[in-house]
Amino acid sequence: MGALRWHFLLQCLEDLQKNLCQLGSCLLVIQGEYESVLRDHVQKWNITQVTLDAEVEPFYKEMEANIRHLGEELGFEVLSVVSHSLYDTKRILDLNGGTPPLTYKRFLHILSLLGDPEVPVRTLTAEDFRSCRPPDPGLAERCRVPLAADLKILPESTSPWRGGETEGLQRLEQHLTDQGWVASFTKPRTIPNSLLPSTTGLSPYFSLGCLSVRTFFYRLSNIYAQAKHHSLPPVSLQGQLLWREFFYTVASATPNFTKMAGNPICLQIGWYEDAERLHKWKTAQTGFPWIDAIMTQLRLEGWIHHLARHAVACFLTRGDLWISWEEGMKVFEELLLDADYSINAGNWMWLSASAFFHQYTRIFCPVRFGKRTDPEGQYIRKYLPVLKNFPSKYIYEPWTASDEEQAQAGCIIGRDYPFPMVNHKEASDRNLQLMKQVREE
Ligand code: FAD
């Protein structure tokens, strides 16, 4: 987990602490390994119930099992609640004969048998916290939300994202006031290189539990009910939430979901191992401005648009570099604010045509893709200021400018900004053949 996400998480906890305070309660943050923390506190604080989010990730499944054992030993009750996802994935698996549905269409069919998800938990009030008296001020001070410096996290960067339920709710309300936008939302038509997010930008808030997906789902249902027409899954906003559920469901029942080896749904591919090329991709030195601008936004801000994720994921894997999706997933895991075990791995498998998606002949061009929605290259100028003085006709391929034009733009390719690391046409043709071969085998 990178520094940006740490800062975001600490902001979330501070916001939670503030909101609980307003309700007459407070948040105690205890640092340490969960088992010893529980052992130390159960008797001391007379803990009778431990409540946790039911999760699909193996680490948390194991944690829940361990906590249950501990509960039997130490005498506390464990309440595990499905709240990070809309549905209990076990119910979906049961209806599909115990296996995960591997297409979105099949998944929607199963959901139609289940009906709407549970309604969201109501908003808590001070009344709910009547019996949760704030502990003595000394304890509250000892168990305060840690500062980034306490955890030796690098100082705050300039990310425009701020963590917390308050911010998440504000963002939600902002989007929902434009009901026409909500009703007509069509994901492929949103713009990957707009200077402000063209989608909701709610993923970091869902990811860290600041915002309830059910609240979002039902607010959308209310807007759809009032609209004459509205878009539908897979492209609608509710459809996006269902993609999330889809990946949670498949991940919950697939061993080694974040790996190629031992993963029964993943195509086994002999990807190249090339640390130098991987490093260039990760550090925005591919020489393709569209790719490098996206990787810069990811590093500086921790969020990039879905189609921008498509562009860089395809480039790293089946498009240009033929490097394993696992490597890309790890970089995203470190840098994304919304990094998520199931969604990240699922989408990387998708983009690399290792699972779910099989139209592998469709390879994104690192020059033409971004041009369609931002012909002037404003996005590139923002994130790669070294290129900002190039005329628009060169901004996506500055190496084609003459020496004089480069000098005029104040940026010599090969000195101030790299030449493209591959010839896209040759690399993508070769990779296409490789992919055909793998599939035939
Ligand atoms: P919106 O379009 O406004 O959608 C609303 C919500 O729906 C999102 O917040 C998200 O929770 C969910 N959603 C949208 N698209 C998807 C999708 N394709 N799959 C699953 N859920 C979706 N998303 C993550 O939350 N965490 C990740 O680690 C992650 N890794 C990704 C890796 C790759 C290679 C790709 C191509 C996509 C990845 N995504 C991931 C999915 C998607 O890009 C983001 O969820 C989305 O861009 C977040 O922006 P938003 O909140 O504005 O989305």
Short mmCIF file of C-alpha atoms and ligand atoms in Angstrom, two decimals, residues 5 161 171 175 181 185-187 190 197-207 213 216 220 234-248 303-314 325 328-329 332-333 336-352, ligand 1:
data_model
loop_
_atom_site.label_atom_id
_atom_site.label_comp_id
_atom_site.label_asym_id
_atom_site.label_seq_id
_atom_site.Cartn_x
_atom_site.Cartn_y
_atom_site.Cartn_z
CA ARG A 5 -3.59 5.41 0.18
CA TRP A 161 -8.61 13.24 -3.20
CA ARG A 171 -19.31 13.67 -3.95
CA HIS A 175 -23.50 13.61 -8.85
CA TRP A 181 -26.64 12.71 -16.17
CA PHE A 185 -24.84 7.52 -17.93
CA THR A 186 -23.16 5.26 -20.49
CA LYS A 187 -19.74 4.13 -19.34
CA THR A 190 -17.25 8.84 -20.58
CA PRO A 197 -13.19 12.74 -13.44
CA SER A 198 -15.95 12.14 -16.01
CA THR A 199 -17.33 9.24 -13.94
CA THR A 200 -18.42 9.47 -10.29
CA GLY A 201 -14.97 9.06 -8.71
CA LEU A 202 -16.62 7.18 -5.84
CA SER A 203 -14.37 4.10 -6.01
CA PRO A 204 -11.87 5.17 -3.32
CA TYR A 205 -14.80 5.78 -0.93
CA PHE A 206 -16.42 2.39 -1.61
CA SER A 207 -13.06 0.71 -1.41
CA VAL A 213 -22.77 0.66 -2.08
CA PHE A 216 -25.71 4.38 -3.89
CA LEU A 220 -29.91 5.30 -8.29
CA PRO A 234 -23.64 -3.22 -18.37
CA VAL A 235 -23.16 0.49 -19.21
CA SER A 236 -25.40 2.22 -16.64
CA LEU A 237 -24.24 3.39 -13.21
CA GLN A 238 -26.04 0.55 -11.48
CA GLY A 239 -24.41 -1.70 -14.06
CA GLN A 240 -21.00 -0.49 -12.80
CA LEU A 241 -21.86 -1.53 -9.27
CA LEU A 242 -22.89 -4.91 -10.59
CA TRP A 243 -19.47 -5.32 -12.28
CA ARG A 244 -18.05 -4.90 -8.83
CA GLU A 245 -20.33 -7.64 -7.51
CA PHE A 246 -19.44 -9.82 -10.47
CA PHE A 247 -15.73 -9.71 -9.65
CA TYR A 248 -16.36 -10.28 -5.94
CA TRP A 303 -7.00 7.60 -9.38
CA ILE A 304 -7.31 7.23 -13.16
CA HIS A 305 -10.33 6.73 -15.41
CA HIS A 306 -11.42 3.22 -16.34
CA LEU A 307 -10.47 3.62 -20.02
CA ALA A 308 -7.11 5.05 -19.01
CA ARG A 309 -6.63 1.87 -16.96
CA HIS A 310 -7.51 -0.02 -20.15
CA ALA A 311 -4.87 1.84 -22.13
CA VAL A 312 -1.96 1.24 -19.76
CA ALA A 313 -2.96 -2.35 -18.94
CA CYS A 314 -3.23 -3.32 -22.59
CA TRP A 325 -0.73 -8.82 -15.81
CA GLY A 328 0.72 -4.49 -13.53
CA MET A 329 -1.75 -5.49 -10.85
CA PHE A 332 -1.91 -0.65 -9.31
CA GLU A 333 -2.22 -2.19 -5.86
CA LEU A 336 -4.44 3.20 -6.58
CA LEU A 337 -6.56 4.73 -3.83
CA ASP A 338 -9.27 2.25 -4.74
CA ALA A 339 -6.96 -0.80 -4.91
CA ASP A 340 -9.08 -3.88 -4.39
CA TYR A 341 -8.13 -7.56 -4.33
CA SER A 342 -11.00 -8.85 -6.51
CA ILE A 343 -11.66 -5.91 -8.82
CA ASN A 344 -8.03 -5.22 -9.58
CA ALA A 345 -7.10 -8.80 -10.44
CA GLY A 346 -10.36 -9.38 -12.31
CA ASN A 347 -9.90 -6.35 -14.53
CA TRP A 348 -6.22 -7.14 -15.17
CA MET A 349 -7.18 -10.63 -16.32
CA TRP A 350 -9.83 -9.05 -18.50
CA LEU A 351 -7.54 -6.50 -20.14
CA SER A 352 -4.78 -9.01 -20.78
P1 FAD B 1 -17.92 4.76 -11.98
O1 FAD B 1 -17.92 4.54 -13.45
O2 FAD B 1 -18.55 5.99 -11.48
O3 FAD B 1 -18.63 3.48 -11.35
C1 FAD B 1 -19.22 3.46 -10.03
C2 FAD B 1 -18.62 2.32 -9.23
O4 FAD B 1 -18.80 1.07 -9.90
C3 FAD B 1 -17.11 2.42 -9.05
O5 FAD B 1 -16.80 3.31 -8.00
C4 FAD B 1 -16.72 1.00 -8.77
O6 FAD B 1 -16.94 0.66 -7.42
C5 FAD B 1 -17.67 0.21 -9.65
N1 FAD B 1 -17.03 -0.13 -10.94
C6 FAD B 1 -16.93 0.64 -12.04
N2 FAD B 1 -16.29 -0.02 -13.03
C7 FAD B 1 -15.97 -1.22 -12.53
C8 FAD B 1 -15.31 -2.36 -13.07
N3 FAD B 1 -14.85 -2.41 -14.33
N4 FAD B 1 -15.12 -3.41 -12.27
C9 FAD B 1 -15.59 -3.42 -11.01
N5 FAD B 1 -16.23 -2.39 -10.45
C10 FAD B 1 -16.43 -1.30 -11.20
N6 FAD B 1 -11.72 -0.57 -9.50
C11 FAD B 1 -11.55 -0.59 -8.17
O7 FAD B 1 -12.44 -0.16 -7.43
N7 FAD B 1 -10.41 -1.08 -7.61
C12 FAD B 1 -9.37 -1.55 -8.38
O8 FAD B 1 -8.37 -2.01 -7.85
C13 FAD B 1 -9.52 -1.51 -9.80
N8 FAD B 1 -8.53 -1.94 -10.63
C14 FAD B 1 -8.71 -1.91 -11.99
C15 FAD B 1 -7.69 -2.37 -12.82
C16 FAD B 1 -7.83 -2.33 -14.21
C17 FAD B 1 -6.73 -2.86 -15.10
C18 FAD B 1 -9.02 -1.84 -14.77
C19 FAD B 1 -9.20 -1.79 -16.27
C20 FAD B 1 -10.05 -1.39 -13.95
C21 FAD B 1 -9.92 -1.44 -12.56
N9 FAD B 1 -10.96 -1.00 -11.70
C22 FAD B 1 -10.76 -1.01 -10.33
C23 FAD B 1 -12.31 -0.75 -12.22
C24 FAD B 1 -12.67 0.67 -12.62
O9 FAD B 1 -11.71 1.20 -13.47
C25 FAD B 1 -12.87 1.60 -11.41
O10 FAD B 1 -13.74 1.00 -10.47
C26 FAD B 1 -13.51 2.92 -11.85
O11 FAD B 1 -12.75 3.51 -12.87
C27 FAD B 1 -13.61 3.82 -10.65
O12 FAD B 1 -14.04 5.09 -11.01
P2 FAD B 1 -15.48 5.62 -10.63
O13 FAD B 1 -15.74 5.43 -9.20
O14 FAD B 1 -15.60 6.99 -11.20
O15 FAD B 1 -16.40 4.60 -11.47
#
